[in-house]
Amino acid sequence: MNILVINCGSSSLKFQLIDATDEKLIAKGLCERIGIEGSQLVYAPTGGEKVTAVTPMGDHTEAIRLVLEALTNEKNGVVKSLKEIGAVGHRIVHGGEKFASSTMITDEVIKAIEECNTLAPLHNPANLIGIDACKKLMPGTPMVAVFDTAFHQTMPEEAYMYAIPYKYYREYKVRRYGFHGTSHSYVSHRAAQLLGRNYEDLKIIVCHLGNGASISAIKNGKCVDTSMGLTPLEGLIMGTRSGDIDPAIIKFIADTEGKNIDEIMDVLNKESGVLGLSDGFSSDFRDLVDAYEKGEEASVRTMKVFAYHVAKYVGAYTAAMNGVDAICFTAGFGENSAFIRTLVCAYLGYLGIEIDEEANAKRGVEGIITTADSRTNVLAIPTNEELAIARETFALVK
Ligand code: AMP
């Protein structure tokens, strides 16, 4: 069965068509600048030529119509008709406490997702627009919602509660939710397979290091803690997001620069992280590694602070699980960069980690990067959130 995976943002839309039976990618692409001048569709059929078409897209329905046209196009389409698309899997950012697993999309589910909009005001409404557009263009095709937060719903109370007045939890459900759930789930399951071990017998830490970064602790097959919180701003240092800070810094910036709360949130979401630490040099880890290797001070500082924070969380989660069997690195930076894996693991001597330099040097390749003698396994595992969404979708509709 072919599954169309849709990841809808406020002005962009990424898609993949995956054959869920053999898990092969049939085509992928993205629509950018939806509703803005200069919108374009990038369409890449597997084994075929990548096409970029600058074409007006007034809204998401129009964007999805163009995607479906590209997929069924006589010249370079990959299916003869929309009947060959068995189901649609939608990535939904926030499922609150309502969704602990993926679910078939019904009118009630749409209503429940809408009720989570206050928890993710930038993301959930865009995700819902994607669902609405697909409903219009592919009536009768089953659709599944796969939540970024669902995998983390197994966290115990001691991990998800904040020490603020309890009424904020009771009345508004303010708590840690965590994100990147499909990635943490996919990578931790893969780690168990690569180690030839039972998922339920392992203590695993997944470091998802990309432009957005988060880390999670998975004990006996269940997520027990994760670094992102009510929103994706908490936790590790990211491309432009600050991660953990003293909340009083917000008042300090307001008092010293006269900024209002929205302006300060912009500083923390868009001007901080490695971009802020490097004094505006770059939010891109590749640039920072290159500059680090040339000994440029701002990038050396930035990478040292970034790696230290990751190592600190690994320590915390090792304590939370009373041990760790496997530490996994994934996402753009984590899966591709031997540099960051080495920098983080340099802090983890107490776990008896022995890096296999040759295995670690391979880029974007799945595998164990520690020696046979290493007391703890370290793995590099390219994440594949779209495949994870296709699997979840297939499991519910087949
Ligand atoms: P993601 O958000 O998962 O797509 O990750 C994007 C980040 O991964 C960007 O900051 C890239 O610079 C970084 N990245 C991708 N490939 C490499 C690489 N070979 N070395 C270092 N960083 C990389």
CSV table of C-alpha atoms and ligand atoms in Angstrom, one decimal:
chain,number,residue,atom,x,y,z
A,1,MET,CA,0.0,0.0,0.0
A,2,ASN,CA,1.3,3.5,-0.9
A,3,ILE,CA,1.2,6.0,1.9
A,4,LEU,CA,1.4,9.7,1.4
A,5,VAL,CA,3.1,11.4,4.4
A,6,ILE,CA,2.3,15.0,4.9
A,7,ASN,CA,4.2,17.4,7.2
A,8,CYS,CA,2.4,20.7,7.0
A,9,GLY,CA,3.9,24.0,8.3
A,10,SER,CA,2.4,27.5,8.2
A,11,SER,CA,3.8,28.3,4.8
A,12,SER,CA,5.5,25.1,3.7
A,13,LEU,CA,4.6,21.5,3.2
A,14,LYS,CA,6.9,18.4,3.0
A,15,PHE,CA,5.7,15.2,1.5
A,16,GLN,CA,6.8,11.7,0.8
A,17,LEU,CA,5.1,8.8,-1.0
A,18,ILE,CA,6.2,5.5,0.6
A,19,ASP,CA,5.3,2.0,-0.4
A,20,ALA,CA,4.6,0.6,3.1
A,21,THR,CA,4.9,-3.0,2.0
A,22,ASP,CA,8.6,-2.8,1.1
A,23,GLU,CA,9.2,0.6,2.8
A,24,LYS,CA,10.7,2.1,-0.4
A,25,LEU,CA,10.5,5.8,-1.0
A,26,ILE,CA,8.6,6.4,-4.3
A,27,ALA,CA,8.8,10.2,-4.4
A,28,LYS,CA,9.3,13.2,-2.2
A,29,GLY,CA,9.3,16.9,-2.3
A,30,LEU,CA,8.2,20.1,-0.7
A,31,CYS,CA,6.1,23.2,-1.3
A,32,GLU,CA,7.6,26.5,-0.1
A,33,ARG,CA,6.2,30.0,0.4
A,34,ILE,CA,2.6,28.8,0.3
A,35,GLY,CA,0.3,31.9,0.3
A,36,ILE,CA,3.4,34.1,-0.3
A,37,GLU,CA,4.7,35.5,-3.6
A,38,GLY,CA,7.3,33.2,-5.3
A,39,SER,CA,5.8,29.9,-4.1
A,40,GLN,CA,7.5,26.8,-5.5
A,41,LEU,CA,7.1,23.1,-5.7
A,42,VAL,CA,10.1,20.7,-5.6
A,43,TYR,CA,9.2,17.2,-6.7
A,44,ALA,CA,11.7,14.3,-6.8
A,45,PRO,CA,10.5,10.9,-8.0
A,46,THR,CA,12.9,8.2,-6.9
A,47,GLY,CA,15.3,7.4,-9.7
A,48,GLY,CA,13.9,10.3,-11.8
A,49,GLU,CA,14.7,13.9,-12.3
A,50,LYS,CA,14.1,16.4,-9.6
A,51,VAL,CA,11.8,19.2,-10.8
A,52,THR,CA,11.5,22.7,-9.3
A,53,ALA,CA,8.4,24.6,-10.5
A,54,VAL,CA,7.8,28.2,-9.5
A,55,THR,CA,4.0,28.4,-9.4
A,56,PRO,CA,1.4,30.3,-7.4
A,57,MET,CA,-0.1,28.5,-4.4
A,58,GLY,CA,-2.7,30.7,-2.7
A,59,ASP,CA,-3.3,28.2,0.1
A,60,HIS,CA,-2.5,24.7,1.3
A,61,THR,CA,-5.4,23.1,-0.7
A,62,GLU,CA,-3.8,24.5,-3.8
A,63,ALA,CA,-0.3,23.2,-2.7
A,64,ILE,CA,-1.7,19.7,-2.1
A,65,ARG,CA,-3.5,19.8,-5.4
A,66,LEU,CA,-0.2,20.5,-7.1
A,67,VAL,CA,1.5,17.7,-5.2
A,68,LEU,CA,-1.2,15.2,-6.2
A,69,GLU,CA,-0.9,16.4,-9.8
A,70,ALA,CA,2.8,15.9,-9.8
A,71,LEU,CA,2.4,12.4,-8.3
A,72,THR,CA,-0.1,11.4,-11.0
A,73,ASN,CA,1.4,13.4,-13.9
A,74,GLU,CA,1.7,11.3,-17.1
A,75,LYS,CA,5.3,12.5,-17.8
A,76,ASN,CA,7.1,12.0,-14.5
A,77,GLY,CA,4.3,10.9,-12.1
A,78,VAL,CA,4.7,7.7,-10.0
A,79,VAL,CA,1.1,6.5,-9.8
A,80,LYS,CA,-1.6,6.3,-12.4
A,81,SER,CA,-4.3,7.7,-10.2
A,82,LEU,CA,-5.1,8.8,-6.7
A,83,LYS,CA,-6.7,5.4,-6.1
A,84,GLU,CA,-3.1,4.0,-5.8
A,85,ILE,CA,-2.6,6.1,-2.6
A,86,GLY,CA,-4.1,3.9,0.1
A,87,ALA,CA,-3.8,6.3,3.0
A,88,VAL,CA,-2.4,9.6,4.2
A,89,GLY,CA,-0.3,10.0,7.4
A,90,HIS,CA,-0.2,13.5,8.9
A,91,ARG,CA,2.5,14.7,11.2
A,92,ILE,CA,0.8,16.6,14.1
A,93,VAL,CA,3.0,18.5,16.4
A,94,HIS,CA,1.0,18.6,19.6
A,95,GLY,CA,-1.4,15.9,20.9
A,96,GLY,CA,-1.4,17.2,24.5
A,97,GLU,CA,-2.5,14.5,27.0
A,98,LYS,CA,-5.3,13.4,24.7
A,99,PHE,CA,-3.1,11.3,22.3
A,100,ALA,CA,-0.7,8.7,23.6
A,101,SER,CA,-0.5,7.0,20.2
A,102,SER,CA,-1.3,7.5,16.5
A,103,THR,CA,-5.0,7.5,15.6
A,104,MET,CA,-7.3,7.4,12.6
A,105,ILE,CA,-8.6,10.9,11.8
A,106,THR,CA,-12.3,11.4,12.4
A,107,ASP,CA,-14.3,14.6,13.1
A,108,GLU,CA,-13.9,13.9,16.8
A,109,VAL,CA,-10.1,13.6,16.4
A,110,ILE,CA,-9.9,16.9,14.5
A,111,LYS,CA,-11.8,18.6,17.3
A,112,ALA,CA,-9.5,17.1,19.9
A,113,ILE,CA,-6.4,18.3,17.9
A,114,GLU,CA,-8.0,21.8,17.7
A,115,GLU,CA,-8.3,21.7,21.5
A,116,CYS,CA,-4.5,21.3,21.6
A,117,ASN,CA,-4.0,24.5,19.5
A,118,THR,CA,-3.3,26.6,22.5
A,119,LEU,CA,-0.4,24.3,23.4
A,120,ALA,CA,1.2,24.7,19.9
A,121,PRO,CA,-0.3,27.9,18.3
A,122,LEU,CA,2.2,28.0,15.5
A,123,HIS,CA,2.1,24.4,14.5
A,124,ASN,CA,-1.2,22.6,15.1
A,125,PRO,CA,-3.4,25.0,13.1
A,126,ALA,CA,-1.1,24.5,10.1
A,127,ASN,CA,-1.3,20.7,10.6
A,128,LEU,CA,-5.1,20.9,10.6
A,129,ILE,CA,-5.1,22.9,7.4
A,130,GLY,CA,-3.2,20.0,5.8
A,131,ILE,CA,-5.8,17.6,7.0
A,132,ASP,CA,-8.6,19.8,5.7
A,133,ALA,CA,-7.0,20.1,2.3
A,134,CYS,CA,-6.5,16.3,2.0
A,135,LYS,CA,-10.1,15.7,3.1
A,136,LYS,CA,-11.3,18.0,0.2
A,137,LEU,CA,-9.0,16.5,-2.5
A,138,MET,CA,-9.0,12.9,-1.5
A,139,PRO,CA,-12.4,12.2,0.0
A,140,GLY,CA,-12.7,8.7,1.3
A,141,THR,CA,-9.0,8.1,1.6
A,142,PRO,CA,-8.2,7.0,5.2
A,143,MET,CA,-6.0,9.4,7.2
A,144,VAL,CA,-4.0,9.0,10.3
A,145,ALA,CA,-2.6,11.5,12.8
A,146,VAL,CA,0.9,10.8,14.1
A,147,PHE,CA,1.8,13.0,17.0
A,148,ASP,CA,5.3,14.4,17.9
A,149,THR,CA,4.3,14.2,21.5
A,150,ALA,CA,2.7,10.8,21.7
A,151,PHE,CA,5.9,8.7,22.3
A,152,HIS,CA,6.6,10.8,25.4
A,153,GLN,CA,3.2,10.2,27.0
A,154,THR,CA,4.7,7.3,29.0
A,155,MET,CA,6.8,9.7,31.1
A,156,PRO,CA,6.1,9.4,34.8
A,157,GLU,CA,4.7,12.4,36.8
A,158,GLU,CA,8.1,13.2,38.4
A,159,ALA,CA,9.6,13.7,34.9
A,160,TYR,CA,6.8,15.8,33.4
A,161,MET,CA,5.7,18.1,36.3
A,162,TYR,CA,7.0,21.7,36.6
A,163,ALA,CA,7.4,23.2,40.1
A,164,ILE,CA,5.0,26.1,39.5
A,165,PRO,CA,1.6,26.5,41.1
A,166,TYR,CA,-0.3,23.2,40.5
A,167,LYS,CA,-3.3,25.1,39.1
A,168,TYR,CA,-1.4,25.6,35.9
A,169,TYR,CA,-1.3,21.9,35.4
A,170,ARG,CA,-4.8,21.3,36.7
A,171,GLU,CA,-6.5,24.0,34.7
A,172,TYR,CA,-4.3,24.4,31.6
A,173,LYS,CA,-2.3,21.2,31.4
A,174,VAL,CA,1.0,23.0,31.6
A,175,ARG,CA,3.6,20.2,31.8
A,176,ARG,CA,6.5,18.7,29.9
A,177,TYR,CA,5.3,17.0,26.7
A,178,GLY,CA,8.4,16.6,24.6
A,179,PHE,CA,8.7,16.6,20.8
A,180,HIS,CA,10.5,14.7,18.0
A,181,GLY,CA,8.7,11.6,19.3
A,182,THR,CA,8.6,9.7,16.0
A,183,SER,CA,12.4,10.2,15.7
A,184,HIS,CA,13.1,9.1,19.3
A,185,SER,CA,10.9,6.0,18.8
A,186,TYR,CA,12.3,5.1,15.4
A,187,VAL,CA,15.9,5.5,16.4
A,188,SER,CA,15.6,3.6,19.8
A,189,HIS,CA,13.8,0.7,18.0
A,190,ARG,CA,16.5,0.6,15.4
A,191,ALA,CA,19.2,0.6,18.1
A,192,ALA,CA,17.7,-2.5,19.7
A,193,GLN,CA,17.6,-4.2,16.3
A,194,LEU,CA,21.2,-3.3,15.5
A,195,LEU,CA,22.3,-4.6,18.9
A,196,GLY,CA,20.3,-7.7,18.4
A,197,ARG,CA,18.6,-7.1,21.8
A,198,ASN,CA,15.0,-7.0,23.0
A,199,TYR,CA,13.7,-3.4,23.0
A,200,GLU,CA,12.0,-4.0,26.3
A,201,ASP,CA,15.3,-5.0,28.0
A,202,LEU,CA,17.3,-1.9,27.2
A,203,LYS,CA,18.1,1.5,28.6
A,204,ILE,CA,18.6,3.8,25.7
A,205,ILE,CA,19.4,7.5,25.4
A,206,VAL,CA,18.7,9.2,22.0
A,207,CYS,CA,20.4,12.5,21.2
A,208,HIS,CA,18.4,14.1,18.3
A,209,LEU,CA,20.9,16.8,17.3
A,210,GLY,CA,19.6,18.9,14.4
A,211,ASN,CA,18.5,22.5,13.9
A,212,GLY,CA,16.0,21.5,16.6
A,213,ALA,CA,17.6,19.3,19.3
A,214,SER,CA,16.2,17.1,22.0
A,215,ILE,CA,17.3,14.1,24.0
A,216,SER,CA,15.3,11.3,25.5
A,217,ALA,CA,15.6,8.4,28.0
A,218,ILE,CA,13.9,5.2,27.0
A,219,LYS,CA,13.8,2.5,29.7
A,220,ASN,CA,12.4,-1.0,29.0
A,221,GLY,CA,10.7,0.2,25.9
A,222,LYS,CA,9.1,3.3,27.4
A,223,CYS,CA,10.1,6.9,27.2
A,224,VAL,CA,10.8,8.1,30.8
A,225,ASP,CA,12.1,11.6,30.2
A,226,THR,CA,12.9,14.0,27.4
A,227,SER,CA,14.4,17.5,27.2
A,228,MET,CA,11.8,19.5,25.3
A,229,GLY,CA,9.0,20.7,27.5
A,230,LEU,CA,5.6,22.4,27.1
A,231,THR,CA,7.1,23.8,23.9
A,232,PRO,CA,10.2,22.9,21.8
A,233,LEU,CA,12.1,25.8,23.4
A,234,GLU,CA,13.3,23.9,26.5
A,235,GLY,CA,16.3,21.6,26.8
A,236,LEU,CA,19.4,21.3,24.6
A,237,ILE,CA,20.9,24.3,22.9
A,238,MET,CA,19.6,24.4,19.3
A,239,GLY,CA,20.2,26.2,16.0
A,240,THR,CA,18.4,29.4,17.1
A,241,ARG,CA,16.6,28.3,20.3
A,242,SER,CA,18.2,28.9,23.6
A,243,GLY,CA,17.2,25.6,25.4
A,244,ASP,CA,17.3,25.8,29.2
A,245,ILE,CA,17.9,29.2,30.7
A,246,ASP,CA,17.2,31.0,34.0
A,247,PRO,CA,13.6,32.3,33.5
A,248,ALA,CA,14.6,35.5,35.2
A,249,ILE,CA,16.6,36.4,32.1
A,250,ILE,CA,13.3,37.2,30.5
A,251,LYS,CA,12.6,40.0,33.0
A,252,PHE,CA,16.3,41.1,32.8
A,253,ILE,CA,16.0,41.6,29.0
A,254,ALA,CA,12.6,43.4,29.4
A,255,ASP,CA,14.1,45.8,32.0
A,256,THR,CA,17.3,46.5,30.2
A,257,GLU,CA,16.1,46.7,26.6
A,258,GLY,CA,12.4,47.5,27.1
A,259,LYS,CA,11.3,44.5,25.0
A,260,ASN,CA,7.8,43.1,25.4
A,261,ILE,CA,7.1,39.4,25.9
A,262,ASP,CA,6.6,38.6,22.2
A,263,GLU,CA,9.9,40.3,21.3
A,264,ILE,CA,11.7,38.4,24.0
A,265,MET,CA,10.2,35.1,22.8
A,266,ASP,CA,11.6,35.9,19.4
A,267,VAL,CA,15.0,36.5,20.9
A,268,LEU,CA,14.8,33.1,22.6
A,269,ASN,CA,13.4,31.2,19.6
A,270,LYS,CA,15.1,32.9,16.7
A,271,GLU,CA,18.3,34.7,17.8
A,272,SER,CA,19.7,32.4,20.5
A,273,GLY,CA,21.1,28.8,20.5
A,274,VAL,CA,24.3,28.3,18.6
A,275,LEU,CA,23.5,31.4,16.5
A,276,GLY,CA,23.4,33.6,19.6
A,277,LEU,CA,26.4,31.9,21.3
A,278,SER,CA,28.5,32.4,18.2
A,279,ASP,CA,27.6,36.1,18.3
A,280,GLY,CA,25.5,35.8,15.1
A,281,PHE,CA,28.0,33.9,13.1
A,282,SER,CA,25.8,30.9,12.1
A,283,SER,CA,23.0,28.7,13.2
A,284,ASP,CA,24.3,26.0,10.9
A,285,PHE,CA,26.4,23.3,12.6
A,286,ARG,CA,28.5,22.6,9.5
A,287,ASP,CA,29.7,26.3,9.4
A,288,LEU,CA,30.5,26.1,13.1
A,289,VAL,CA,32.5,22.9,12.8
A,290,ASP,CA,34.5,24.3,9.9
A,291,ALA,CA,35.2,27.4,11.9
A,292,TYR,CA,36.0,25.4,15.0
A,293,GLU,CA,38.6,23.4,13.1
A,294,LYS,CA,40.2,26.7,12.0
A,295,GLY,CA,40.4,27.6,15.7
A,296,GLU,CA,37.9,30.5,15.4
A,297,GLU,CA,37.1,31.6,18.9
A,298,ALA,CA,33.4,32.1,18.7
A,299,SER,CA,32.8,28.7,17.1
A,300,VAL,CA,35.2,27.0,19.6
A,301,ARG,CA,33.2,28.5,22.5
A,302,THR,CA,29.9,27.6,20.8
A,303,MET,CA,30.7,23.9,20.2
A,304,LYS,CA,32.2,23.5,23.7
A,305,VAL,CA,29.0,24.8,25.3
A,306,PHE,CA,26.8,22.8,23.0
A,307,ALA,CA,28.6,19.5,23.6
A,308,TYR,CA,28.8,20.1,27.4
A,309,HIS,CA,25.0,20.5,27.6
A,310,VAL,CA,24.4,17.3,25.6
A,311,ALA,CA,26.9,15.4,27.9
A,312,LYS,CA,25.2,16.9,31.0
A,313,TYR,CA,21.8,15.6,29.9
A,314,VAL,CA,23.3,12.1,29.1
A,315,GLY,CA,24.6,12.1,32.7
A,316,ALA,CA,21.2,13.1,34.1
A,317,TYR,CA,19.3,10.4,32.0
A,318,THR,CA,21.9,7.8,33.0
A,319,ALA,CA,21.0,8.6,36.6
A,320,ALA,CA,17.3,8.7,35.8
A,321,MET,CA,17.4,5.1,34.4
A,322,ASN,CA,20.1,3.8,36.8
A,323,GLY,CA,22.4,3.0,33.9
A,324,VAL,CA,22.5,3.1,30.1
A,325,ASP,CA,23.1,0.4,27.5
A,326,ALA,CA,23.1,2.4,24.4
A,327,ILE,CA,23.5,6.1,23.4
A,328,CYS,CA,22.3,7.0,19.9
A,329,PHE,CA,23.2,10.1,17.8
A,330,THR,CA,20.7,11.1,15.2
A,331,ALA,CA,19.4,14.0,13.0
A,332,GLY,CA,21.4,16.3,10.7
A,333,PHE,CA,24.3,17.0,13.1
A,334,GLY,CA,24.2,13.9,15.3
A,335,GLU,CA,24.0,11.3,12.4
A,336,ASN,CA,26.5,13.0,10.1
A,337,SER,CA,29.2,14.5,12.3
A,338,ALA,CA,31.9,12.3,13.9
A,339,PHE,CA,33.1,15.6,15.4
A,340,ILE,CA,30.2,16.1,17.7
A,341,ARG,CA,30.0,12.5,18.7
A,342,THR,CA,33.6,12.6,19.7
A,343,LEU,CA,33.2,15.8,21.6
A,344,VAL,CA,30.2,14.6,23.6
A,345,CYS,CA,31.7,11.1,24.3
A,346,ALA,CA,34.9,12.7,25.6
A,347,TYR,CA,32.8,13.5,28.7
A,348,LEU,CA,31.6,9.9,29.1
A,349,GLY,CA,34.7,8.0,30.2
A,350,TYR,CA,32.8,7.0,33.3
A,351,LEU,CA,30.5,4.8,31.1
A,352,GLY,CA,33.5,2.9,29.8
A,353,ILE,CA,32.9,4.2,26.2
A,354,GLU,CA,35.6,3.2,23.7
A,355,ILE,CA,35.0,4.8,20.3
A,356,ASP,CA,35.9,2.9,17.2
A,357,GLU,CA,37.4,5.7,15.2
A,358,GLU,CA,36.9,4.0,11.8
A,359,ALA,CA,33.3,3.3,12.4
A,360,ASN,CA,32.7,6.8,13.8
A,361,ALA,CA,34.3,8.4,10.8
A,362,LYS,CA,31.6,7.1,8.4
A,363,ARG,CA,29.1,9.8,7.6
A,364,GLY,CA,25.3,9.3,7.7
A,365,VAL,CA,25.8,5.5,8.0
A,366,GLU,CA,23.8,3.5,10.4
A,367,GLY,CA,25.9,1.5,12.9
A,368,ILE,CA,27.6,0.9,16.2
A,369,ILE,CA,30.5,3.3,16.6
A,370,THR,CA,32.1,1.8,19.8
A,371,THR,CA,34.6,-1.1,20.0
A,372,ALA,CA,33.6,-4.6,21.1
A,373,ASP,CA,35.3,-3.8,24.5
A,374,SER,CA,33.2,-0.7,25.1
A,375,ARG,CA,31.1,-1.0,28.3
A,376,THR,CA,28.3,1.2,26.8
A,377,ASN,CA,27.3,1.1,23.1
A,378,VAL,CA,27.2,4.2,21.1
A,379,LEU,CA,25.4,4.2,17.7
A,380,ALA,CA,24.9,6.6,14.8
A,381,ILE,CA,21.5,6.1,13.3
A,382,PRO,CA,20.0,8.4,10.6
A,383,THR,CA,16.5,9.2,11.6
A,384,ASN,CA,13.6,8.7,9.3
A,385,GLU,CA,10.5,10.4,10.6
A,386,GLU,CA,8.6,10.0,7.4
A,387,LEU,CA,9.1,6.2,7.3
A,388,ALA,CA,8.0,6.0,11.0
A,389,ILE,CA,4.8,8.0,10.1
A,390,ALA,CA,4.2,5.7,7.1
A,391,ARG,CA,4.6,2.6,9.4
A,392,GLU,CA,2.2,4.0,12.0
A,393,THR,CA,-0.3,4.9,9.3
A,394,PHE,CA,0.0,1.4,7.6
A,395,ALA,CA,-0.4,-0.3,10.9
A,396,LEU,CA,-3.8,1.4,11.5
A,397,VAL,CA,-5.3,1.2,8.0
A,398,LYS,CA,-4.2,-2.2,6.7
B,1,AMP,P1,18.2,18.7,10.7
B,1,AMP,O1,17.5,19.8,11.5
B,1,AMP,O2,18.1,17.4,11.4
B,1,AMP,O3,17.9,18.7,9.3
B,1,AMP,O4,19.8,19.1,10.9
B,1,AMP,C1,20.3,20.2,10.3
B,1,AMP,C2,21.7,20.5,10.8
B,1,AMP,O5,22.5,19.4,10.6
B,1,AMP,C3,22.3,21.8,10.2
B,1,AMP,O6,22.8,22.6,11.2
B,1,AMP,C4,23.5,21.1,9.4
B,1,AMP,O7,24.6,22.0,9.3
B,1,AMP,C5,23.8,19.9,10.2
B,1,AMP,N1,24.6,19.0,9.4
B,1,AMP,C6,24.2,18.3,8.3
B,1,AMP,N2,25.2,17.5,7.8
B,1,AMP,C7,26.3,17.8,8.6
B,1,AMP,C8,27.7,17.4,8.6
B,1,AMP,N3,28.2,16.5,7.7
B,1,AMP,N4,28.5,17.9,9.6
B,1,AMP,C9,28.0,18.7,10.5
B,1,AMP,N5,26.7,19.2,10.5
B,1,AMP,C10,25.9,18.7,9.6
